[in-house]
CSV table of C-alpha atoms in Angstrom, one decimal:
chain,number,residue,atom,x,y,z
A,1,MET,CA,27.7,171.4,136.1
A,2,PRO,CA,26.4,175.1,136.6
A,3,VAL,CA,23.3,176.1,135.2
A,4,SER,CA,24.3,176.1,131.5
A,5,ALA,CA,27.0,175.9,129.5
A,6,VAL,CA,27.6,178.9,127.6
A,7,ALA,CA,29.4,179.0,123.7
A,8,THR,CA,31.2,182.2,122.6
A,9,ASP,CA,32.1,181.3,118.9
A,10,ALA,CA,28.4,181.8,117.7
A,11,ALA,CA,27.6,184.8,115.5
A,12,VAL,CA,27.2,187.7,118.0
A,13,CYS,CA,23.7,190.0,118.0
A,14,ALA,CA,24.2,194.0,118.6
A,15,PRO,CA,23.4,195.4,121.9
A,16,LEU,CA,19.7,196.0,122.3
A,17,PRO,CA,18.2,199.4,122.2
A,18,VAL,CA,18.2,200.9,126.0
A,19,LEU,CA,16.6,203.9,127.5
A,20,GLY,CA,20.3,206.5,128.6
A,21,ARG,CA,21.9,204.9,125.8
A,22,ASP,CA,23.4,208.4,124.6
A,23,VAL,CA,23.5,210.4,127.9
A,24,LEU,CA,26.4,212.9,128.1
A,25,VAL,CA,27.7,213.3,131.4
A,26,PRO,CA,31.0,216.1,132.6
A,27,LEU,CA,33.5,214.7,133.4
A,28,VAL,CA,35.8,216.8,135.9
A,29,THR,CA,38.9,216.8,133.8
A,30,GLY,CA,36.4,219.3,131.3
A,31,GLY,CA,34.6,218.3,128.4
A,32,GLU,CA,31.6,215.2,128.5
A,33,VAL,CA,31.1,211.8,127.5
A,34,GLU,CA,28.9,208.9,126.9
A,35,TYR,CA,27.7,207.7,130.3
A,36,ALA,CA,29.1,204.0,130.3
A,37,ALA,CA,26.4,202.1,132.7
A,38,LEU,CA,28.1,199.6,134.0
A,39,ASP,CA,26.0,198.7,137.1
A,40,ILE,CA,22.8,197.0,135.5
A,41,ALA,CA,23.9,194.5,138.5
A,42,ALA,CA,21.9,197.0,140.7
A,43,SER,CA,19.0,198.7,138.0
A,44,ALA,CA,19.4,197.7,134.5
A,45,PRO,CA,18.0,200.5,132.1
A,46,ALA,CA,14.6,200.0,130.4
A,47,LEU,CA,14.6,198.7,127.5
A,48,GLN,CA,13.4,200.7,125.1
A,49,ARG,CA,11.0,198.1,124.4
A,50,VAL,CA,9.8,198.1,127.3
A,51,TRP,CA,9.2,201.8,127.7
A,52,ASP,CA,7.9,202.1,124.0
A,53,ASP,CA,5.0,199.7,125.0
A,54,VAL,CA,4.3,201.3,128.8
A,55,ALA,CA,3.9,204.7,127.3
A,56,ALA,CA,1.4,203.3,124.5
A,57,TYR,CA,-0.3,201.5,127.1
A,58,ALA,CA,-0.5,204.3,129.3
A,59,PRO,CA,-3.4,206.5,128.0
A,60,TYR,CA,-5.6,203.6,128.7
A,61,TYR,CA,-4.1,202.4,132.2
A,62,GLY,CA,-7.4,201.5,134.8
A,63,SER,CA,-8.2,200.2,137.6
A,64,VAL,CA,-8.1,196.2,137.2
A,65,HIS,CA,-10.4,193.8,138.5
A,66,ARG,CA,-14.0,194.5,139.1
A,67,GLY,CA,-14.5,197.5,137.2
A,68,ALA,CA,-17.1,197.9,135.2
A,69,GLY,CA,-15.8,200.4,132.6
A,70,TYR,CA,-13.6,199.7,129.5
A,71,LEU,CA,-10.6,201.1,130.4
A,72,SER,CA,-10.4,198.9,133.2
A,73,GLN,CA,-11.7,195.7,131.4
A,74,LEU,CA,-8.5,196.5,129.0
A,75,SER,CA,-6.0,197.2,132.2
A,76,THR,CA,-7.2,194.0,134.1
A,77,ASP,CA,-7.4,191.9,130.2
A,78,LEU,CA,-3.6,193.5,130.5
A,79,PHE,CA,-2.4,192.2,134.1
A,80,GLU,CA,-3.5,188.5,134.2
A,81,ASN,CA,-2.3,188.6,130.0
A,82,SER,CA,0.9,189.8,131.5
A,83,ARG,CA,1.2,187.2,134.1
A,84,ALA,CA,0.6,184.0,131.5
A,85,ALA,CA,3.3,186.3,129.4
A,86,VAL,CA,5.5,185.9,132.6
A,87,ALA,CA,4.6,182.3,133.3
A,88,GLY,CA,6.0,181.4,129.9
A,89,PHE,CA,9.0,183.1,130.2
A,90,LEU,CA,9.5,181.0,133.2
A,91,GLY,CA,8.6,177.8,131.5
A,92,CYS,CA,6.0,177.3,134.4
A,93,ARG,CA,4.0,174.1,135.2
A,94,ASP,CA,0.6,173.1,135.3
A,95,GLY,CA,-1.0,174.6,139.2
A,96,ASP,CA,1.8,176.8,139.4
A,97,GLN,CA,0.8,180.5,140.3
A,98,VAL,CA,2.7,183.9,139.3
A,99,VAL,CA,2.5,186.7,141.8
A,100,PHE,CA,3.5,190.1,141.4
A,101,THR,CA,5.4,191.6,144.2
A,102,ARG,CA,7.4,194.5,144.6
A,103,SER,CA,10.9,193.2,144.5
A,104,THR,CA,12.9,190.3,144.6
A,105,THR,CA,13.4,191.5,148.1
A,106,ASP,CA,9.4,191.6,148.2
A,107,SER,CA,9.0,187.9,146.4
A,108,LEU,CA,11.3,185.9,149.0
A,109,ASN,CA,9.6,187.9,152.3
A,110,LEU,CA,6.1,186.9,150.7
A,111,LEU,CA,7.9,183.6,150.4
A,112,ALA,CA,8.9,183.4,154.2
A,113,ALA,CA,5.6,184.6,155.6
A,114,VAL,CA,3.7,181.5,154.4
A,115,LEU,CA,6.1,178.8,155.4
A,116,PRO,CA,4.5,176.1,157.3
A,117,ALA,CA,5.2,176.1,161.0
A,118,ASP,CA,8.9,174.3,161.7
A,119,THR,CA,10.3,174.5,158.3
A,120,ARG,CA,14.2,174.3,158.7
A,121,VAL,CA,15.1,176.5,156.0
A,122,PHE,CA,18.8,176.5,154.7
A,123,VAL,CA,20.7,178.8,152.9
A,124,PHE,CA,24.2,179.5,151.7
A,125,GLU,CA,26.6,182.4,153.6
A,126,THR,CA,27.4,183.5,149.8
A,127,GLU,CA,23.7,184.9,149.2
A,128,HIS,CA,22.3,188.0,148.9
A,129,HIS,CA,20.5,189.6,151.3
A,130,ALA,CA,17.4,189.3,149.7
A,131,SER,CA,17.8,185.8,150.2
A,132,LEU,CA,19.4,185.3,153.3
A,133,LEU,CA,17.7,187.6,155.7
A,134,PRO,CA,13.9,187.1,155.5
A,135,TRP,CA,13.8,183.5,156.6
A,136,GLU,CA,14.9,185.1,160.4
A,137,GLN,CA,11.5,186.8,160.5
A,138,ARG,CA,10.1,183.6,161.8
A,139,ALA,CA,10.4,182.8,165.5
A,140,ASP,CA,8.7,179.0,164.1
A,141,VAL,CA,11.2,178.6,161.6
A,142,GLU,CA,14.9,177.7,161.8
A,143,VAL,CA,17.4,178.9,159.5
A,144,THR,CA,20.7,176.8,158.9
A,145,TYR,CA,23.6,178.8,157.5
A,146,LEU,CA,25.7,176.4,154.9
A,147,ASP,CA,29.6,177.8,154.6
A,148,ALA,CA,30.8,179.0,151.5
A,149,PRO,CA,31.8,176.3,149.1
A,150,ARG,CA,34.4,176.3,146.7
A,151,THR,CA,33.3,174.7,144.2
A,152,PRO,CA,30.2,173.7,142.5
A,153,ARG,CA,30.4,170.0,143.7
A,154,GLN,CA,30.7,171.1,147.7
A,155,ALA,CA,27.8,173.5,147.1
A,156,VAL,CA,26.0,170.0,146.4
A,157,ASP,CA,28.5,167.7,148.9
A,158,THR,CA,27.3,170.4,151.5
A,159,LEU,CA,23.9,170.5,151.1
A,160,GLU,CA,23.4,167.0,151.0
A,161,ARG,CA,24.8,166.5,154.2
A,162,ALA,CA,22.8,169.0,156.0
A,163,LEU,CA,19.8,168.2,154.5
A,164,ALA,CA,20.6,164.1,155.3
A,165,GLY,CA,20.0,165.5,159.8
A,166,ARG,CA,16.7,167.7,159.2
A,167,GLU,CA,14.7,164.5,159.9
A,168,PRO,CA,12.5,166.0,163.1
A,169,TYR,CA,11.2,168.7,160.2
A,170,SER,CA,8.1,168.1,158.5
A,171,ASN,CA,8.8,170.4,156.0
A,172,ALA,CA,12.2,172.1,154.9
A,173,LEU,CA,13.0,174.4,152.1
A,174,VAL,CA,17.0,175.2,150.3
A,175,CYS,CA,17.2,178.9,149.1
A,176,VAL,CA,20.4,179.3,146.2
A,177,THR,CA,21.1,182.1,144.2
A,178,GLY,CA,21.0,181.2,140.2
A,179,ALA,CA,24.1,183.8,139.7
A,180,SER,CA,25.8,185.5,142.1
A,181,ASN,CA,26.0,189.6,142.8
A,182,VAL,CA,29.5,189.2,143.1
A,183,THR,CA,31.1,187.2,141.5
A,184,GLY,CA,28.5,186.4,138.6
A,185,GLU,CA,29.8,182.9,138.6
A,186,LEU,CA,26.8,180.7,138.2
A,187,TRP,CA,25.6,178.0,140.5
A,188,PRO,CA,24.5,174.6,140.1
A,189,VAL,CA,21.1,174.6,140.9
A,190,ARG,CA,19.8,171.7,138.9
A,191,GLU,CA,22.1,169.6,141.2
A,192,LEU,CA,20.7,171.7,144.1
A,193,ALA,CA,17.3,171.3,143.1
A,194,ALA,CA,18.1,167.0,142.5
A,195,ALA,CA,19.7,167.2,146.4
A,196,ALA,CA,16.9,169.0,148.5
A,197,HIS,CA,14.0,166.3,146.1
A,198,ALA,CA,16.2,163.8,147.2
A,199,HIS,CA,16.2,164.5,150.9
A,200,GLY,CA,12.4,166.1,150.9
A,201,ALA,CA,12.9,169.5,150.6
A,202,ARG,CA,12.0,172.0,148.5
A,203,ILE,CA,14.0,174.6,146.9
A,204,VAL,CA,13.6,178.7,145.5
A,205,LEU,CA,15.7,179.7,143.2
A,206,ASP,CA,16.9,183.5,143.8
A,207,ALA,CA,16.9,184.6,139.8
A,208,ALA,CA,17.7,188.5,140.2
A,209,GLN,CA,21.1,188.2,138.5
A,210,LEU,CA,20.1,185.0,136.7
A,211,ALA,CA,17.2,186.0,134.5
A,212,PRO,CA,18.4,189.3,133.1
A,213,HIS,CA,21.4,187.1,131.2
A,214,HIS,CA,20.5,183.6,131.0
A,215,PRO,CA,17.3,181.6,130.0
A,216,VAL,CA,15.2,180.3,133.2
A,217,ASP,CA,12.8,177.4,133.2
A,218,ILE,CA,11.0,176.3,135.9
A,219,ALA,CA,10.3,172.8,134.7
A,220,GLU,CA,14.4,172.1,133.5
A,221,LEU,CA,15.6,173.4,136.7
A,222,ASP,CA,12.9,171.7,138.8
A,223,VAL,CA,13.0,174.6,141.1
A,224,ASP,CA,9.9,175.3,143.5
A,225,TRP,CA,9.7,178.7,143.4
A,226,VAL,CA,11.5,181.0,141.3
A,227,ALA,CA,11.9,184.7,142.4
A,228,PHE,CA,13.3,188.3,140.1
A,229,SER,CA,13.1,191.8,139.8
A,230,GLY,CA,11.7,193.9,137.3
A,231,HIS,CA,14.5,196.4,137.2
A,232,LYS,CA,16.7,194.0,136.7
A,233,LEU,CA,15.3,192.6,134.2
A,234,TYR,CA,15.1,196.1,132.2
A,235,ALA,CA,12.0,196.5,133.1
A,236,PRO,CA,12.5,199.6,135.9
A,237,PHE,CA,8.7,200.1,137.1
A,238,GLY,CA,9.0,199.0,140.8
A,239,ALA,CA,7.7,195.4,140.3
A,240,GLY,CA,8.9,191.5,140.9
A,241,VAL,CA,7.4,188.1,140.8
A,242,LEU,CA,7.2,184.7,142.9
A,243,ALA,CA,6.1,182.2,140.6
A,244,GLY,CA,5.7,178.5,141.6
A,245,ARG,CA,4.2,175.6,143.7
A,246,ALA,CA,0.3,176.4,144.6
A,247,ASP,CA,-0.2,174.8,147.7
A,248,TRP,CA,2.2,176.8,150.7
A,249,LEU,CA,0.8,180.2,149.5
A,250,GLN,CA,-2.9,178.4,148.8
A,251,ALA,CA,-2.8,177.7,152.8
A,252,ALA,CA,-0.9,180.3,154.2
A,253,GLU,CA,-2.8,183.6,155.1
A,254,PRO,CA,-2.9,186.5,152.8
A,255,TYR,CA,0.7,188.3,153.2
A,256,LEU,CA,-1.5,191.1,153.6
A,257,ALA,CA,-4.9,191.7,154.4
A,258,GLY,CA,-6.8,194.3,152.1
A,259,GLY,CA,-9.3,194.7,149.6
A,260,GLY,CA,-8.5,192.3,146.7
A,261,ALA,CA,-7.2,189.6,148.6
A,262,SER,CA,-10.5,188.6,150.0
A,263,ARG,CA,-13.5,187.4,148.2
A,264,THR,CA,-16.1,188.4,150.4
A,265,VAL,CA,-16.1,189.6,153.7
A,266,ALA,CA,-19.5,189.6,156.4
A,267,ARG,CA,-19.7,191.0,160.1
A,268,ARG,CA,-19.9,188.5,162.3
A,269,ALA,CA,-23.0,188.3,165.2
A,270,ASP,CA,-19.9,189.0,167.9
A,271,GLY,CA,-19.0,192.4,166.2
A,272,GLY,CA,-15.9,190.6,164.0
A,273,VAL,CA,-16.0,190.0,160.7
A,274,ASP,CA,-15.5,186.3,158.7
A,275,VAL,CA,-12.9,186.7,155.8
A,276,ASP,CA,-13.2,184.7,152.6
A,277,TRP,CA,-9.8,184.5,151.4
A,278,HIS,CA,-8.9,184.2,147.2
A,279,THR,CA,-7.0,180.7,146.3
A,280,THR,CA,-5.7,182.4,143.7
A,281,ALA,CA,-3.0,184.9,143.5
A,282,ALA,CA,-4.7,187.8,144.1
A,283,ARG,CA,-4.5,186.2,147.9
A,284,HIS,CA,-1.1,187.4,148.1
A,285,GLU,CA,-1.8,190.8,146.2
A,286,ALA,CA,-3.8,192.9,148.2
A,287,GLY,CA,-4.3,196.9,147.0
A,288,SER,CA,-4.6,198.3,144.1
A,289,PRO,CA,-1.6,196.6,141.5
A,290,ASN,CA,1.3,197.6,140.4
A,291,VAL,CA,0.0,197.3,136.6
A,292,ILE,CA,2.6,199.4,134.7
A,293,GLY,CA,5.2,197.8,136.6
A,294,VAL,CA,3.6,193.8,136.0
A,295,TYR,CA,3.2,195.3,132.3
A,296,ALA,CA,7.0,196.2,132.1
A,297,ILE,CA,8.3,192.9,133.1
A,298,ALA,CA,6.1,191.4,130.7
A,299,ALA,CA,7.4,193.2,128.1
A,300,ALA,CA,10.4,192.9,129.3
A,301,CYS,CA,10.1,189.0,128.6
A,302,LYS,CA,8.9,189.0,125.4
A,303,ALA,CA,11.2,191.5,124.0
A,304,LEU,CA,14.1,189.4,125.4
A,305,THR,CA,12.8,185.9,124.0
A,306,GLU,CA,12.0,187.8,120.8
A,307,ALA,CA,15.6,188.7,120.6
A,308,GLY,CA,17.0,185.3,121.3
A,309,PHE,CA,18.6,184.3,124.7
A,310,GLU,CA,21.3,182.3,122.9
A,311,SER,CA,22.9,185.5,121.0
A,312,LEU,CA,22.1,187.9,123.9
A,313,VAL,CA,24.6,185.1,126.3
A,314,ASP,CA,27.1,184.4,123.8
A,315,ARG,CA,27.5,188.2,122.9
A,316,GLU,CA,27.5,189.0,126.7
A,317,GLN,CA,30.5,186.1,127.1
A,318,GLN,CA,32.2,187.8,124.8
A,319,LEU,CA,31.6,190.9,127.1
A,320,VAL,CA,33.0,188.5,130.4
A,321,GLU,CA,35.5,187.4,128.3
A,322,ARG,CA,37.4,190.8,127.1
A,323,VAL,CA,37.1,192.4,130.8
A,324,ARG,CA,38.8,189.3,132.4
A,325,ALA,CA,41.2,189.5,129.6
A,326,GLY,CA,41.8,193.4,129.9
A,327,LEU,CA,42.0,193.6,133.7
A,328,ALA,CA,44.4,189.9,133.6
A,329,GLU,CA,47.1,192.1,132.0
A,330,VAL,CA,46.6,194.5,135.4
A,331,PRO,CA,48.8,192.5,138.2
A,332,ALA,CA,47.6,194.7,140.7
A,333,VAL,CA,44.1,193.9,140.0
A,334,THR,CA,42.6,190.6,141.2
A,335,VAL,CA,38.8,189.5,139.9
A,336,LEU,CA,37.2,187.6,142.6
A,337,SER,CA,35.7,184.1,142.6
A,338,LEU,CA,34.2,181.9,144.8
A,339,PHE,CA,34.5,178.6,142.2
A,340,GLY,CA,37.9,179.6,140.3
A,341,ASP,CA,38.9,181.7,137.0
A,342,ASP,CA,37.0,178.7,134.5
A,343,ALA,CA,33.6,179.1,136.5
A,344,PRO,CA,31.1,179.8,133.6
A,345,ARG,CA,29.1,183.8,134.8
A,346,VAL,CA,26.9,186.4,133.6
A,347,GLY,CA,28.1,189.8,133.0
A,348,VAL,CA,28.7,190.4,136.5
A,349,LEU,CA,32.8,190.7,138.0
A,350,SER,CA,34.1,192.2,141.0
A,351,PHE,CA,37.2,193.1,141.8
A,352,VAL,CA,40.4,194.7,143.9
A,353,VAL,CA,43.1,196.3,142.9
A,354,GLU,CA,46.4,197.3,145.4
A,355,GLY,CA,47.2,199.8,147.0
A,356,TRP,CA,43.6,201.6,145.8
A,357,ASN,CA,41.0,202.5,148.7
A,358,SER,CA,37.6,200.6,146.6
A,359,SER,CA,35.1,204.1,146.8
A,360,HIS,CA,38.4,206.4,145.7
A,361,PHE,CA,38.8,203.9,142.7
A,362,ALA,CA,35.0,203.6,141.7
A,363,ALA,CA,34.9,207.5,142.1
A,364,ALA,CA,37.5,207.9,139.3
A,365,LEU,CA,36.0,205.8,136.8
A,366,SER,CA,33.0,208.1,137.1
A,367,ALA,CA,34.2,211.5,137.7
A,368,GLU,CA,37.1,211.2,135.3
A,369,TYR,CA,35.9,208.6,132.9
A,370,GLY,CA,32.2,208.3,133.0
A,371,ILE,CA,31.8,204.9,133.9
A,372,GLY,CA,29.5,203.6,136.9
A,373,VAL,CA,30.3,201.1,138.3
A,374,ARG,CA,29.5,199.8,142.3
A,375,ASP,CA,31.9,199.5,145.5
A,376,GLY,CA,31.5,198.4,148.7
A,377,LEU,CA,29.7,195.1,149.9
A,378,PHE,CA,27.3,194.3,147.5
A,379,CYS,CA,24.8,193.7,149.8
A,380,ALA,CA,25.9,190.2,150.1
A,381,HIS,CA,28.9,191.0,153.5
A,382,PRO,CA,29.3,187.6,154.5
A,383,LEU,CA,30.5,186.2,151.2
A,384,VAL,CA,32.3,189.4,150.1
A,385,ARG,CA,34.3,189.2,153.7
A,386,THR,CA,34.8,185.6,152.4
A,387,LEU,CA,36.3,186.1,149.5
A,388,LEU,CA,38.4,189.6,150.9
A,389,GLY,CA,39.1,187.9,154.6
A,390,ALA,CA,38.2,190.6,155.6
A,391,GLU,CA,35.9,191.6,158.5
A,392,SER,CA,35.3,195.5,158.6
A,393,GLN,CA,33.0,197.2,156.6
A,394,ASP,CA,35.1,200.5,157.0
A,395,PRO,CA,37.0,201.7,154.0
A,396,GLY,CA,39.2,203.8,155.2
A,397,GLU,CA,39.6,207.9,154.3
A,398,CYS,CA,39.5,208.9,150.7
A,399,GLY,CA,42.5,209.1,148.8
A,400,ALA,CA,45.0,206.8,151.2
A,401,PRO,CA,45.4,203.2,150.0
A,402,GLU,CA,43.6,201.3,152.2
A,403,GLY,CA,47.1,200.0,154.0
A,404,ALA,CA,50.4,198.9,153.5
A,405,PRO,CA,51.4,196.4,150.4
A,406,GLY,CA,49.8,193.1,150.3
A,407,GLU,CA,47.2,194.4,153.2
A,408,LYS,CA,43.5,192.6,152.5
A,409,SER,CA,41.2,195.3,150.9
A,410,LEU,CA,37.7,196.1,153.2
A,411,ASN,CA,35.9,196.6,150.1
A,412,ALA,CA,35.7,195.5,146.5
A,413,ILE,CA,34.6,197.2,143.0
A,414,ARG,CA,32.0,195.6,140.6
A,415,VAL,CA,31.3,195.8,137.3
A,416,SER,CA,28.3,194.2,135.2
A,417,PHE,CA,27.0,194.4,131.8
A,418,GLY,CA,24.1,192.8,130.0
A,419,ALA,CA,21.7,193.0,126.8
A,420,GLY,CA,22.5,196.9,126.3
A,421,THR,CA,25.9,197.3,126.7
A,422,PRO,CA,28.5,198.3,123.8
A,423,ASP,CA,31.6,197.6,123.2
A,424,GLU,CA,33.1,200.4,123.4
A,425,HIS,CA,31.7,201.3,127.1
A,426,VAL,CA,33.6,197.8,128.0
A,427,ASP,CA,36.8,198.9,125.9
A,428,ARG,CA,36.9,202.0,127.9
A,429,PHE,CA,36.6,200.5,131.4
A,430,VAL,CA,39.3,198.1,130.6
A,431,ARG,CA,41.4,201.1,129.1
A,432,ALA,CA,40.7,203.3,132.2
A,433,VAL,CA,41.5,200.3,134.8
A,434,LYS,CA,44.9,200.4,133.4
A,435,GLU,CA,45.1,204.1,133.0
A,436,LEU,CA,44.6,204.4,137.0
A,437,VAL,CA,46.7,201.5,138.2
A,438,THR,CA,49.6,203.1,135.9
A,439,GLN,CA,49.3,206.6,135.8
A,440,GLY,CA,47.0,207.0,138.9
A,441,ALA,CA,44.1,209.8,138.9
A,442,ARG,CA,44.6,213.2,137.2
A,443,TRP,CA,42.1,214.9,140.4
A,444,SER,CA,41.8,214.6,144.2
A,445,TYR,CA,39.5,213.2,145.9
A,446,ARG,CA,38.0,213.6,149.1
A,447,THR,CA,35.2,211.4,151.5
A,448,GLU,CA,32.3,212.7,151.8
A,449,ASP,CA,29.5,211.0,153.8
A,450,GLY,CA,31.5,207.8,153.7
A,451,ARG,CA,32.2,208.3,149.9
A,452,CYS,CA,35.1,209.3,148.2
A,453,VAL,CA,34.1,212.4,145.9
A,454,PRO,CA,35.6,214.4,143.6
A,455,ASP,CA,37.4,217.6,145.7
A,456,THR,CA,36.2,220.5,143.8
A,457,ALA,CA,38.2,222.8,145.4
A,458,ALA,CA,41.2,221.6,144.7
A,459,ALA,CA,43.5,221.6,141.2
A,460,ALA,CA,44.4,218.0,140.1
């Protein structure tokens, strides 16, 4: 089974207040409309609660650790209390470390940097580039890319077969997403963790798309590490998290060398320096940390927990079903999926529209309806190409279909939503898709720097 099943018949909560909820944007056809932010899989708007907490702290901002002044001491307490709050949010075990980074990408690059020599990494080709690419940076690490599975059970079987042949390697690491940033589908994390551990391997969970939509518990899922970003967790202030086992982190050289990572530095007689590095999370947090970003993540963790993840999940699932039902009424629309239509998913769906250039369709949603979505390959090129059966990244010229009827699309469109999304935004999106497919765009578009944009010099 995937991470967990979700109910859709419970009482549903209201959307959480987020910044930008009432922003008006102009339409090319005239007038303004409330912006529908349906690209939160890329970056989620800040929760109002997060913004208020950060604003309340901002006048007291100071340097952390070693500062003797009141504001430095206050900021240090806030920074370390934020670490504890994140550990609680993730269900960290005794001995786990929470290391603050810049993003999910930075977190996974940090983990790649601390891998013991001769580690073998197993990663599905379906991963986001943040979890697909960092391992190649190590010349002493071998990476095995696993084919895209078509069922959760096949994912586990594929991993078990791959791990069965790893005997020459003293260490092994499995990297897997919790929820796909392309299809939104939940992956069988517990089962993959069990398979990894049965073969003596460790596992890291890329929770960038899971944590904002679903509870993540390290101990319950039995994963060794979790990585996620604040900007996807309604805390867009440039911080991320790597949380989990401390041994590889403590044994490796610091990810960055500098102040904060070192306890003492002394000159040697030969002119060099001896460094005693921290063994705590500070070992990999050199330099002045992003206190605002860290506190924002902690504030988001608290806000989501207090709102009740069960009710948030229930409401999001109702939005998912509304979108899926609406798109199912449009024969020209194909929703992308690895595990099938009935697979549980978070509020992320990608689709193609027959006869439409994806960039053109996304541009029309924005310019004519005030709806922000994403188009392209979503930093998951191998996965999207597998789903589309397409090899090229070139979407072709704007305003023209992607080829003859029945020809495969080269890119896709992604709609994503979450705790702050109003029902009206989802309903407007479904209505807009239907109108564009049946009536066509009302404006002319042109290609500019590889993207479709409204042609302001032309009339509709």
